[in-house]
Coordinates of C-alpha atoms in Angstrom, one line a residue:
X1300 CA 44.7 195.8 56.1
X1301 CA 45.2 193.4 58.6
X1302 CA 47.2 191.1 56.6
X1303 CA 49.3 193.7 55.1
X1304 CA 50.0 195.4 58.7
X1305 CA 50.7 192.0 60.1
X1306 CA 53.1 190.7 57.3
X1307 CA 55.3 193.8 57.7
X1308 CA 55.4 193.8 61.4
X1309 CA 56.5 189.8 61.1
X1310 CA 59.0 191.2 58.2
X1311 CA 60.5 193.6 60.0
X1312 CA 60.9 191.4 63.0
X1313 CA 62.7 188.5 60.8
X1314 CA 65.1 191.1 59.3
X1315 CA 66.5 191.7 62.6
X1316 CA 66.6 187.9 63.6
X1317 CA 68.2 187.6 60.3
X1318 CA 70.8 190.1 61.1
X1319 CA 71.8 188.5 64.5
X1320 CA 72.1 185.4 62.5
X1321 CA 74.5 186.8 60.4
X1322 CA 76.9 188.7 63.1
X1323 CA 77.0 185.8 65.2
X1324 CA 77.8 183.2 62.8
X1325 CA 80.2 185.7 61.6
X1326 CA 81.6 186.3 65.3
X1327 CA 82.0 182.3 65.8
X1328 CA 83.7 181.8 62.1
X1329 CA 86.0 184.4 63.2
X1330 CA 87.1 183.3 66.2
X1331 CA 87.2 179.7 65.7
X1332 CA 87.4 179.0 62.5
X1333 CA 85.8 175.5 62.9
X1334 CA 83.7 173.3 60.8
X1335 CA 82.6 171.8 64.3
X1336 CA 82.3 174.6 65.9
X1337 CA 79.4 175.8 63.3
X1338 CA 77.5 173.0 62.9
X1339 CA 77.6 173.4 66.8
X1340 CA 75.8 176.4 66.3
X1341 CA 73.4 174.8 63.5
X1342 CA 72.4 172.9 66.3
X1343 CA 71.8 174.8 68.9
X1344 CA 69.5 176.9 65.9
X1345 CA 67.8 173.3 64.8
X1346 CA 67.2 170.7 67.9
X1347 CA 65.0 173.2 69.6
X1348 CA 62.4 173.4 66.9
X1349 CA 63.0 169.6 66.3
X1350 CA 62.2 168.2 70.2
X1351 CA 59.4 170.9 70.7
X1352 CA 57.7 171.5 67.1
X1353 CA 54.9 169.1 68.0
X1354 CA 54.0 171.2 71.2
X1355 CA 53.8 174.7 69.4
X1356 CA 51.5 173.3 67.1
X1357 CA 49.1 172.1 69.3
X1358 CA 49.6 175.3 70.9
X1359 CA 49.0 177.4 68.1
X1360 CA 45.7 174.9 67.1
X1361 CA 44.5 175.1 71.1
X1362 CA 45.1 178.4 72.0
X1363 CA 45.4 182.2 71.0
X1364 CA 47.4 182.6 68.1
X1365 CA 48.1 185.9 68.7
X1366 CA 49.1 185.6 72.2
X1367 CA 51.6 182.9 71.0
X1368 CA 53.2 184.6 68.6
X1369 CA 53.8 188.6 70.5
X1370 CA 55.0 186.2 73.6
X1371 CA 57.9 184.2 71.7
X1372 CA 58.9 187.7 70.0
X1373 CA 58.6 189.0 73.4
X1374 CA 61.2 185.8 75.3
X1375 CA 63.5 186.1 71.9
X1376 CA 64.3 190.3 72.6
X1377 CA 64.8 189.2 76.7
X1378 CA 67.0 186.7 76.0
X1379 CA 68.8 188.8 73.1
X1380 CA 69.0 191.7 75.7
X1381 CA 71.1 189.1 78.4
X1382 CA 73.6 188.3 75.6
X1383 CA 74.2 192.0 74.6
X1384 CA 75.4 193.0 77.6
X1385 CA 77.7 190.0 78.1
X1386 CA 79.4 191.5 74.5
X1387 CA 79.2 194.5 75.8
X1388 CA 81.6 193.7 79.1
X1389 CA 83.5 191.4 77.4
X1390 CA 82.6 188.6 79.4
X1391 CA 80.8 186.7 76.4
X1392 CA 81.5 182.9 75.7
X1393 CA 81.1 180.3 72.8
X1394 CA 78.6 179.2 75.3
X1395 CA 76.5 182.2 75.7
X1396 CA 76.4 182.4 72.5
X1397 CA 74.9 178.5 71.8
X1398 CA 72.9 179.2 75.0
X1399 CA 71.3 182.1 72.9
X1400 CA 70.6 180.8 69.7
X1401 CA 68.5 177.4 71.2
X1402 CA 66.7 180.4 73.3
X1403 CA 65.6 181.6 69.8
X1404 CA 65.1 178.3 68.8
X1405 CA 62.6 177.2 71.2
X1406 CA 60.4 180.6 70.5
X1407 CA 60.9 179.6 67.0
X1408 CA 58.9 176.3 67.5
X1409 CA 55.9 177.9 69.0
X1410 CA 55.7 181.2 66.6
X1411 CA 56.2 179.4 63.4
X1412 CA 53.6 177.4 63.4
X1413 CA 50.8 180.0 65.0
X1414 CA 51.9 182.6 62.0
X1415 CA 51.7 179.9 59.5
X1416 CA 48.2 178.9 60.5
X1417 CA 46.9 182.8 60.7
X1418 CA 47.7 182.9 57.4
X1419 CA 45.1 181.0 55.9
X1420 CA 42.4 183.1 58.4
X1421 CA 44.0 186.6 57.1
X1422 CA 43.1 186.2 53.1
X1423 CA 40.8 184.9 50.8
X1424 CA 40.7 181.1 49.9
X1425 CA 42.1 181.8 46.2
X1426 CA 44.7 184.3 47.8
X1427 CA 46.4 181.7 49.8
X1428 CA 49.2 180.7 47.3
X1429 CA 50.2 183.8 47.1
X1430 CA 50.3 184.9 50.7
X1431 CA 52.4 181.6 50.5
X1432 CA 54.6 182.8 48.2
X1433 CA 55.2 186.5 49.9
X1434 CA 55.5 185.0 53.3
X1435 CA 58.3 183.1 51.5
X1436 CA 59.9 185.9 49.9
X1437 CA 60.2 187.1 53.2
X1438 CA 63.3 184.8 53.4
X1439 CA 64.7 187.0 50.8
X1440 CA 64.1 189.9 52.1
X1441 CA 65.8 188.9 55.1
X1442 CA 69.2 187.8 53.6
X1443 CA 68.6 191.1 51.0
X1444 CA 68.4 193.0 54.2
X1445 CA 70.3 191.6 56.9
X1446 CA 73.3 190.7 55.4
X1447 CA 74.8 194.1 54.2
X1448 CA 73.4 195.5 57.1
X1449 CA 75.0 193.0 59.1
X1450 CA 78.4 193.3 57.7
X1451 CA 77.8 197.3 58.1
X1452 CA 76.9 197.5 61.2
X1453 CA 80.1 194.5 62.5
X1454 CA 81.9 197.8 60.8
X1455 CA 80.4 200.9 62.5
X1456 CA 80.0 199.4 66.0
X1457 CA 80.7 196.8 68.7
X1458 CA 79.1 193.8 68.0
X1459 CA 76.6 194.5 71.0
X1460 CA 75.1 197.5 69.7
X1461 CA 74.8 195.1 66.6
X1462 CA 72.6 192.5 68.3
X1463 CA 70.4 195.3 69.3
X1464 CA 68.8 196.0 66.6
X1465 CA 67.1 192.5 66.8
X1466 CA 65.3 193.8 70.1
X1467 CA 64.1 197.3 68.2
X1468 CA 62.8 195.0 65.3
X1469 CA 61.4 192.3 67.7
X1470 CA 59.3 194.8 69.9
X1471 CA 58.1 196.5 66.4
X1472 CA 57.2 193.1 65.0
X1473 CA 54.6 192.7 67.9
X1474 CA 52.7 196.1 67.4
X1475 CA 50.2 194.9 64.8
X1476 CA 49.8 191.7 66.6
X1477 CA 48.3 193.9 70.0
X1478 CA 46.5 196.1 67.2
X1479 CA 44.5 193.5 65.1
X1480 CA 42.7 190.3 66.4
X1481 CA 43.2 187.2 64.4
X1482 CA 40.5 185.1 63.4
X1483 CA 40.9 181.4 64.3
X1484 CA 38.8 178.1 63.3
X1485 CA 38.2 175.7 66.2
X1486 CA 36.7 172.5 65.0
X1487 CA 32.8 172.1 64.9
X1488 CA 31.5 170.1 67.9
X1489 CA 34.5 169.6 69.5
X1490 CA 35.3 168.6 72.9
X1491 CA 38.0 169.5 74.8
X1492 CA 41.0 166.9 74.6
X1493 CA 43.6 166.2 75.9
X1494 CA 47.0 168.2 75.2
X1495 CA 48.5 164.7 74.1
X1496 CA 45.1 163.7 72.2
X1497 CA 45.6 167.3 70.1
X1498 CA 49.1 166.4 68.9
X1499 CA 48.4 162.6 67.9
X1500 CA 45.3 164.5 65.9
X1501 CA 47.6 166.2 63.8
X1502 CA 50.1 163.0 63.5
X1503 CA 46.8 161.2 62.1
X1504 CA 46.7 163.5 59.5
X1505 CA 50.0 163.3 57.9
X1506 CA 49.9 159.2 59.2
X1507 CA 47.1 158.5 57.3
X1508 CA 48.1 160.8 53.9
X1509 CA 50.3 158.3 51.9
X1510 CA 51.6 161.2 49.8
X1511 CA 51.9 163.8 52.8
X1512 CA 54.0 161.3 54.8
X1513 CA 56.1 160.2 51.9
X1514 CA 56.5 163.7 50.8
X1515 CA 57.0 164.5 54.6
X1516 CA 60.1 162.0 54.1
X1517 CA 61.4 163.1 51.0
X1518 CA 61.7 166.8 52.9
X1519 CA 63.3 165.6 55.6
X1520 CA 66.0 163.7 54.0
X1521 CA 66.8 166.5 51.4
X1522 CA 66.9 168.7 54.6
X1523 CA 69.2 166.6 55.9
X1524 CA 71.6 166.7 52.8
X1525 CA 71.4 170.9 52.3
X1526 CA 71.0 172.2 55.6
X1527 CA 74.6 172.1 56.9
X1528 CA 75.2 174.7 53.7
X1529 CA 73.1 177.7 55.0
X1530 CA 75.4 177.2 58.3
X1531 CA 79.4 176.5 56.8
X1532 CA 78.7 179.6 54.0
X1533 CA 80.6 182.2 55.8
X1534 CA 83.5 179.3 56.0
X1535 CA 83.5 178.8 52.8
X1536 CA 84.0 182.4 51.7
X1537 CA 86.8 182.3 54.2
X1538 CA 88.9 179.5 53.6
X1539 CA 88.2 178.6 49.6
X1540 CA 87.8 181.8 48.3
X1541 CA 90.0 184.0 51.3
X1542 CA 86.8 186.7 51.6
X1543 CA 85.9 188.0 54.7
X1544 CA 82.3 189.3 56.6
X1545 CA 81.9 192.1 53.5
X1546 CA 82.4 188.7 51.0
X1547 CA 80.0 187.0 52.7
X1548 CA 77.5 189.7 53.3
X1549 CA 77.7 190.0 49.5
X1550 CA 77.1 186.2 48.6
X1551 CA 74.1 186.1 51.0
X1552 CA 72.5 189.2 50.0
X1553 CA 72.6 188.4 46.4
X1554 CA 71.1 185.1 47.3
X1555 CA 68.1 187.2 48.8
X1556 CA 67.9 188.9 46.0
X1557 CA 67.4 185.6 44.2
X1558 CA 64.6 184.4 46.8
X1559 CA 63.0 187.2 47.1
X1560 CA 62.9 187.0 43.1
X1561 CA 61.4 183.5 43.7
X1562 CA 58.8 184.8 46.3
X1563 CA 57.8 187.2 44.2
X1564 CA 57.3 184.6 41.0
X1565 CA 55.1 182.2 43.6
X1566 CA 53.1 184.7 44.5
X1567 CA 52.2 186.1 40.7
X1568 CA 52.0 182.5 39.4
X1569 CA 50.7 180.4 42.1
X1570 CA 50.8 177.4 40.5
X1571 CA 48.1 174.6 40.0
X1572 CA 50.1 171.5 40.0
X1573 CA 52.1 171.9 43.0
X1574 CA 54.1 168.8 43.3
X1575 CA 55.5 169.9 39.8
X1576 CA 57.2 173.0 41.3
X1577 CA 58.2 171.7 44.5
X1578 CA 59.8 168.4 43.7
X1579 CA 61.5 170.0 40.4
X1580 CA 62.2 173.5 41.6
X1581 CA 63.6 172.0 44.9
X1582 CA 66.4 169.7 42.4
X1583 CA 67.3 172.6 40.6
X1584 CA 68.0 174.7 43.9
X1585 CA 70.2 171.4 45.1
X1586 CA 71.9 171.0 41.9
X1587 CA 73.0 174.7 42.1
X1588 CA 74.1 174.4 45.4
X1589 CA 76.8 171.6 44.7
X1590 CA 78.2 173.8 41.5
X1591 CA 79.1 176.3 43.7
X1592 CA 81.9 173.9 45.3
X1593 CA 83.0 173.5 41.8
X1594 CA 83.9 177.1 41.6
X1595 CA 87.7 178.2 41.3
X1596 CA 89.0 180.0 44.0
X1597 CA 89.4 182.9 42.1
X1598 CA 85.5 183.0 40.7
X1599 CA 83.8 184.2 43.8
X1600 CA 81.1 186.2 41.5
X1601 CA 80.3 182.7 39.9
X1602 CA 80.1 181.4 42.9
X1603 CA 77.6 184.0 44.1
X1604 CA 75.4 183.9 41.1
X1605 CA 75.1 179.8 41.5
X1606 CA 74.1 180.6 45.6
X1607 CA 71.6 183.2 44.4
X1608 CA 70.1 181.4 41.4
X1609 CA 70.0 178.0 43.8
X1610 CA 68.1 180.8 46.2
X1611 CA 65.1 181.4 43.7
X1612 CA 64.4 177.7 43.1
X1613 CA 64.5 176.6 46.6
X1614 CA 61.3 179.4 47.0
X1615 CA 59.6 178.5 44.1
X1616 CA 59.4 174.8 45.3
X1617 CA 59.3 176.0 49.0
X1618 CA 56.4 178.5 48.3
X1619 CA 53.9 175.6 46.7
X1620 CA 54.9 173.1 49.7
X1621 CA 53.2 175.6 52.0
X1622 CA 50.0 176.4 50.0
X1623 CA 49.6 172.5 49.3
X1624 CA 49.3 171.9 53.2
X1625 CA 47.1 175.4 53.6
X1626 CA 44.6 174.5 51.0
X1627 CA 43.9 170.6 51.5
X1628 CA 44.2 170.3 55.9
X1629 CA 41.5 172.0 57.6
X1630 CA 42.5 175.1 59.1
X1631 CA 41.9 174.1 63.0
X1632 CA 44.7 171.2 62.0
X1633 CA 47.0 173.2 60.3
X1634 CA 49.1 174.7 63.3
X1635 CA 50.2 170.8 64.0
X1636 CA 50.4 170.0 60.9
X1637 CA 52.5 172.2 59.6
X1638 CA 54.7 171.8 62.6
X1639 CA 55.3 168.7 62.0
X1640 CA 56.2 169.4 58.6
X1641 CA 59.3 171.7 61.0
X1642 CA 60.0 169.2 63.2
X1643 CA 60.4 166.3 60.9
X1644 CA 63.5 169.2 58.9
X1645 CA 64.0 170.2 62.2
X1646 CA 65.4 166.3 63.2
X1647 CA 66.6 165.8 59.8
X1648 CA 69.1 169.2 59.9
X1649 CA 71.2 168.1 63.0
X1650 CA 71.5 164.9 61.9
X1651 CA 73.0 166.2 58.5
X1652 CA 75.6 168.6 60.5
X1653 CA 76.3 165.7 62.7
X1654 CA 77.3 164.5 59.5
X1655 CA 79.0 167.1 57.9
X1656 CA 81.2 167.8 60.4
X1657 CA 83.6 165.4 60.4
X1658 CA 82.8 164.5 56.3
X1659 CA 84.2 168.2 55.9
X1660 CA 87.1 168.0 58.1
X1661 CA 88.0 164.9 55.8
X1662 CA 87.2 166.4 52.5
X1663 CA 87.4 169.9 53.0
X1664 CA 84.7 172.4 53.1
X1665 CA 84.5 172.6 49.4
X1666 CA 84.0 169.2 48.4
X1667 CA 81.6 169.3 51.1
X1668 CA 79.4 171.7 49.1
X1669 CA 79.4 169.3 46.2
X1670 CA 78.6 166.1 47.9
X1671 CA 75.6 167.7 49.9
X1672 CA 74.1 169.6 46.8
X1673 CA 74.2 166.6 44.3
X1674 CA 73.0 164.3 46.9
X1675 CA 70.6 166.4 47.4
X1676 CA 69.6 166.7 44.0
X1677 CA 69.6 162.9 43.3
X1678 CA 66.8 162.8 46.3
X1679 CA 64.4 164.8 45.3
X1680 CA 63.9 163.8 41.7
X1681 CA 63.1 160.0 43.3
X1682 CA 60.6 161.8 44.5
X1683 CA 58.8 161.5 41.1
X1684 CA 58.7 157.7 41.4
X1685 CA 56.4 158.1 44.1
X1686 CA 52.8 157.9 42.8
X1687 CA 51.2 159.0 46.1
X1688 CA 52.9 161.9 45.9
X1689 CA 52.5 163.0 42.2
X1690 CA 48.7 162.3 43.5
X1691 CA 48.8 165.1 46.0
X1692 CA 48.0 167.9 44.0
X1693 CA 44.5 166.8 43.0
X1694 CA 43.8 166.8 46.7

């Protein structure tokens, strides 16, 4: 009950962050038109989580869980509250708007990492791979969700109104959490530490894991490659195949569709050798991402059905990559370490739309798709020749 309660609260608060996602990349794609101007905005939604990652998870590990995760959903609808009434007198900015999404970034680091960690206390031991794999199917919900219902409500109503629907879901995503109380481990025998002595706890960890740190790597640098994608969609659709915020709402809803799908698989087949799926499922999604540059202008459907199929695989190898961290690091560790799992994607993505930005002004967006999804691709299957890593799953 608790889980169930919990899960749908978080859901319902996601689909609303989702949503403001959408209208405001939408809103900046519109009005500037700018590879530069969106990867600006990927990193204004990325560098937070990178520089303070570390610090939510020795949060989540030292303190209340609970607490953590109602008061970043709490600081998100504030913040998203200030910005609706600057659309809402017209006196919004490109800034505002940047201003905004590293608000939501910073809350980001610190909740992630507490609701990843209550996981594990919220289910049974054998259930954990698949609460892994409906927690990620949550990322298709989201996109199934908040995509149409983005690009209906950028239709019905001034962007403003819009944006707050994020507060409505936000506030109803914390009602569970002030309901049910959330178990959490503490270490046996410990002694208090100190705040800097928690977080080099959790670096030991990975540090001393050959695998985890190599496979730690390997994430980050495939992050680096594919993350600049989820960010330039909505100029794609725009300038290679001339669609507009209904087009885009279509490709990304599809694509939840397609994870939701993959959530959905994870969670029924919750798989024993996990560096399997996540190393081979996480090539396919890449390899599918860089057909979808190949596409004719004139194709968009194939287009869509490449984004959604690449959206399946990217769960099914995300899903296992979770549950291989929840079920080998004891749970009083997990909050750091699976923050730094965050922080080290979290670097990785602005460095990649650093990248990107001028690589796609020379190339084009479409040729930009291609590069980073074969790339991308090419990675992860090293990631095979790594014996520490194939050795992970019989940890």
């Amino acid at each position: 009950m608790r889980f169930w309660s919990v899960f749908s609260g978080q859901a319902l608060s996601l689909i609303g962050s989702a949503l403001t996602q959408f209208v405001l990349l939408w809103w900046i794609t519109d009005t500037t038109g700018s590879v530069s101007a969106l990867a600006m905005a990927g990193l204004a939604a990325l560098l937070p989580q990178a520089l303070l990652g570390p610090i939510g998870g020795a949060l989540a590990d030292r303190y209340s869980r609970r607490f953590i995760m109602i008061a970043s959903d709490v600081v998100s609808a504030l913040c998203m509250a200030v910005l609706i009434m600057l659309f809402l007198t017209d006196h919004v900015e490109l800034w505002h708007v940047y201003t905004m999404m590293l608000a939501r970034s910073a809350m980001q680091a610190f909740q992630a990492p507490a609701a990843a960690a209550s996981t594990a206390m919220l289910v049974p031991l054998a259930f954990i791979p698949r609460a892994a794999g409906l927690n990620q199917s949550l990322q298709g919900v989201m996109l199934v969700a908040a995509a149409p219902l983005g690009a209906l409500a950028l239709s019905a109503m001034p962007i403003g109104y819009a944006l707050a629907i994020d507060v409505v879901t936000a506030l109803l995503g914390v009602i569970p959490l002030w309901v049910f109380k959330i178990p959490q481990a503490r270490a046996a025998g410990a002694q208090i530490t100190s705040f800097r002595g928690d977080i080099r706890d959790g670096v030991d960890v990975v540090w001393h894991n050959p695998g985890l740190l190599r496979l730690y790597a390997l994430m980050a640098v495939v992050v680096m490659c594919v993350m600049p994608s989820f960010t330039l969609v909505p100029l794609l659709v725009k300038e290679h195949f001339g669609g507009g915020a209904s087009e885009v709402a279509l490709m990304e809803g599809l694509a939840g569709v397609g994870m939701l799908a993959g959530g959905i698989l994870a969670a029924i087949i919750a798989t024993k050798n996990k560096i399997l799926w996540i190393l081979g499922s996480l090539a396919i999604s890449s390899f599918l991402l860089g057909m979808v540059g190949f596409v004719p202008a004139n194709m968009l459907w194939l287009a869509v059905v490449f984004w959604s199929l690449s959206g399946t695989a990217y769960i099914l190898g995300s899903a296992p990559m979770t549950a291989l961290i929840q079920t080998t690091v004891p749970n009083h560790l997990q909050g750091r370490v699976l923050s730094l799992l965050t922080t080290a994607m979290a670097v990785a993505a602005p460095i990649g739309l650093a990248a990107a930005s001028p690589l796609g002004e020379i190339i084009g967006i479409r040729w930009l798709f291609v590069v980073m999804g074969f790339a991308s691709g090419i990675i992860t299957l090293l990631g095979f020749a790594s014996r520490s890593i194939r050795a992970l799953h019989r940890q």
